[in-house]
GROMACS .gro file of C-alpha atoms in nm:
model
  130
    1MET     CA    1   0.312  -0.551  -7.179
    2GLY     CA    2   0.235  -0.713  -6.853
    3LYS     CA    3  -0.073  -0.868  -6.701
    4ILE     CA    4  -0.381  -0.651  -6.665
    5SER     CA    5  -0.513  -0.609  -6.311
    6GLU     CA    6  -0.863  -0.754  -6.267
    7ASN     CA    7  -0.989  -0.444  -6.084
    8LYS     CA    8  -0.865  -0.198  -6.349
    9PRO     CA    9  -1.156   0.001  -6.497
   10ALA     CA   10  -1.248  -0.039  -6.863
   11ALA     CA   11  -1.129   0.226  -7.107
   12SER     CA   12  -1.114   0.297  -7.480
   13CYS     CA   13  -0.797   0.227  -7.681
   14SER     CA   14  -0.640   0.543  -7.825
   15GLY     CA   15  -0.553   0.360  -8.148
   16CYS     CA   16  -0.861   0.158  -8.246
   17PHE     CA   17  -1.124   0.272  -7.991
   18ALA     CA   18  -1.168  -0.087  -7.866
   19TRP     CA   19  -1.339  -0.097  -7.527
   20GLY     CA   20  -1.212  -0.309  -7.241
   21GLN     CA   21  -0.948  -0.351  -6.974
   22LEU     CA   22  -0.630  -0.223  -7.133
   23PRO     CA   23  -0.271  -0.251  -7.011
   24GLY     CA   24  -0.212   0.118  -7.091
   25ARG     CA   25  -0.347   0.372  -7.341
   26PHE     CA   26  -0.351   0.112  -7.619
   27CYS     CA   27  -0.487  -0.241  -7.658
   28ARG     CA   28  -0.228  -0.513  -7.717
   29GLY     CA   29  -0.295  -0.516  -8.092
   30CYS     CA   30  -0.242  -0.140  -8.134
   31TYR     CA   31   0.063  -0.146  -7.910
   32THR     CA   32   0.225  -0.412  -8.129
   33TYR     CA   33   0.114  -0.236  -8.450
   34GLY     CA   34   0.266   0.088  -8.320
   35GLN     CA   35   0.598  -0.085  -8.252
   36GLN     CA   36   0.615  -0.204  -8.614
   37HIS     CA   37   0.487   0.103  -8.803
   38ALA     CA   38   0.564   0.476  -8.806
   39VAL     CA   39   0.306   0.740  -8.713
   40GLY     CA   40   0.145   0.914  -9.008
   41GLU     CA   41  -0.191   1.024  -9.143
   42CYS     CA   42  -0.420   0.733  -9.223
   43VAL     CA   43  -0.552   0.745  -9.580
   44GLY     CA   44  -0.893   0.618  -9.465
   45CYS     CA   45  -0.981   0.798  -9.141
   46ARG     CA   46  -0.726   1.085  -9.157
   47ARG     CA   47  -0.610   1.030  -8.798
   48GLN     CA   48  -0.246   1.065  -8.690
   49VAL     CA   49  -0.173   0.706  -8.586
   50PRO     CA   50   0.074   0.432  -8.686
   51VAL     CA   51   0.010   0.338  -9.051
   52ASP     CA   52   0.146   0.061  -9.272
   53ASP     CA   53   0.406   0.151  -9.533
   54LYS     CA   54   0.241  -0.025  -9.826
   55HIS     CA   55  -0.110   0.125  -9.829
   56GLY     CA   56  -0.097   0.398  -9.561
   57TYR     CA   57  -0.388   0.272  -9.349
   58CYS     CA   58  -0.413   0.240  -8.970
   59ARG     CA   59  -0.490  -0.078  -8.779
   60LEU     CA   60  -0.858   0.016  -8.731
   61CYS     CA   61  -0.919   0.072  -9.105
   62ARG     CA   62  -0.731  -0.248  -9.190
   63ALA     CA   63  -0.941  -0.441  -8.937
   64GLN     CA   64  -1.263  -0.297  -9.084
   65ALA     CA   65  -1.156  -0.399  -9.436
   66THR     CA   66  -1.066  -0.749  -9.313
   67TRP     CA   67  -1.410  -0.788  -9.154
   68ALA     CA   68  -1.570  -0.675  -9.482
   69ILE     CA   69  -1.373  -0.942  -9.670
   70LYS     CA   70  -1.488  -1.210  -9.425
   71ALA     CA   71  -1.850  -1.090  -9.448
   72SER     CA   72  -1.841  -1.109  -9.828
   73GLY     CA   73  -1.745  -1.475  -9.809
   74LYS     CA   74  -1.481  -1.434 -10.077
   75ALA     CA   75  -1.108  -1.477 -10.049
   76SER     CA   76  -0.972  -1.149 -10.173
   77VAL     CA   77  -0.690  -0.902 -10.145
   78ILE     CA   78  -0.738  -0.625  -9.891
   79GLU     CA   79  -0.667  -0.321 -10.110
   80PRO     CA   80  -1.011  -0.282 -10.279
   81TYR     CA   81  -1.183  -0.322  -9.941
   82LEU     CA   82  -0.955  -0.060  -9.781
   83ARG     CA   83  -1.078   0.198 -10.033
   84GLN     CA   84  -1.441   0.113  -9.947
   85VAL     CA   85  -1.409   0.173  -9.569
   86THR     CA   86  -1.639   0.465  -9.484
   87CYS     CA   87  -1.725   0.389  -9.122
   88GLN     CA   88  -1.593   0.186  -8.830
   89GLN     CA   89  -1.748  -0.100  -8.636
   90LEU     CA   90  -1.639  -0.064  -8.276
   91PHE     CA   91  -1.547  -0.376  -8.080
   92PHE     CA   92  -1.429  -0.503  -7.745
   93ALA     CA   93  -1.057  -0.520  -7.674
   94ASN     CA   94  -0.862  -0.845  -7.653
   95LEU     CA   95  -1.132  -1.060  -7.815
   96GLN     CA   96  -0.944  -1.127  -8.137
   97ARG     CA   97  -0.716  -1.387  -7.980
   98PRO     CA   98  -0.807  -1.585  -7.671
   99LYS     CA   99  -0.571  -1.593  -7.376
  100SER     CA  100  -0.368  -1.910  -7.365
  101GLY     CA  101  -0.561  -2.185  -7.194
  102GLY     CA  102  -0.902  -2.047  -7.287
  103PRO     CA  103  -1.159  -2.215  -7.506
  104ARG     CA  104  -1.085  -2.214  -7.878
  105VAL     CA  105  -1.279  -1.969  -8.094
  106GLY     CA  106  -1.392  -1.982  -8.456
  107LYS     CA  107  -1.453  -2.298  -8.653
  108ALA     CA  108  -1.207  -2.498  -8.444
  109GLY     CA  109  -1.395  -2.404  -8.126
  110ARG     CA  110  -1.731  -2.512  -8.265
  111ARG     CA  111  -1.609  -2.837  -8.413
  112VAL     CA  112  -1.719  -3.138  -8.211
  113LEU     CA  113  -1.488  -3.434  -8.216
  114LYS     CA  114  -1.641  -3.752  -8.348
  115PRO     CA  115  -1.647  -4.034  -8.095
  116PRO     CA  116  -1.426  -4.329  -8.187
  117PRO     CA  117  -1.618  -4.611  -8.355
  118LEU     CA  118  -1.736  -4.884  -8.124
  119PRO     CA  119  -1.570  -5.220  -8.176
  120GLU     CA  120  -1.786  -5.474  -8.350
  121PRO     CA  121  -1.942  -5.718  -8.109
  122HIS     CA  122  -1.805  -6.070  -8.119
  123ARG     CA  123  -2.036  -6.314  -8.285
  124VAL     CA  124  -2.094  -6.621  -8.085
  125ILE     CA  125  -2.190  -6.920  -8.289
  126THR     CA  126  -2.406  -7.157  -8.097
  127ARG     CA  127  -2.534  -7.490  -8.214
  128GLN     CA  128  -2.838  -7.650  -8.083
  129ARG     CA  129  -2.809  -8.015  -7.984
  130ASN     CA  130  -3.104  -8.233  -8.039
   0.00000   0.00000   0.00000
């Protein structure tokens, strides 16, 4: 996948319906997912798209389950959340990972570095002469 032209019109990904400037028919995430998985019927949404071998879900259903896990605030396995996916939250393409050189996202991007402690001032001892 090469660089995306700046004047290319926005479109919807054929795999996950993400909206944005895409390098082709698929966003980068779906393109990579499609290279690693065979096409089959997704257990969740019943579409003919690349699905994982273990659970049989597409990238969009897996992403929705992952977002549900994060929203619950619990560290959990994905399988119970995959079975609960009944709808999809659409999103913009290429926002999951920033381009190299861009500002950091997530907790690391919000974290403000603490300034280094100031050195203690030197104490000057003065004596008064009478």
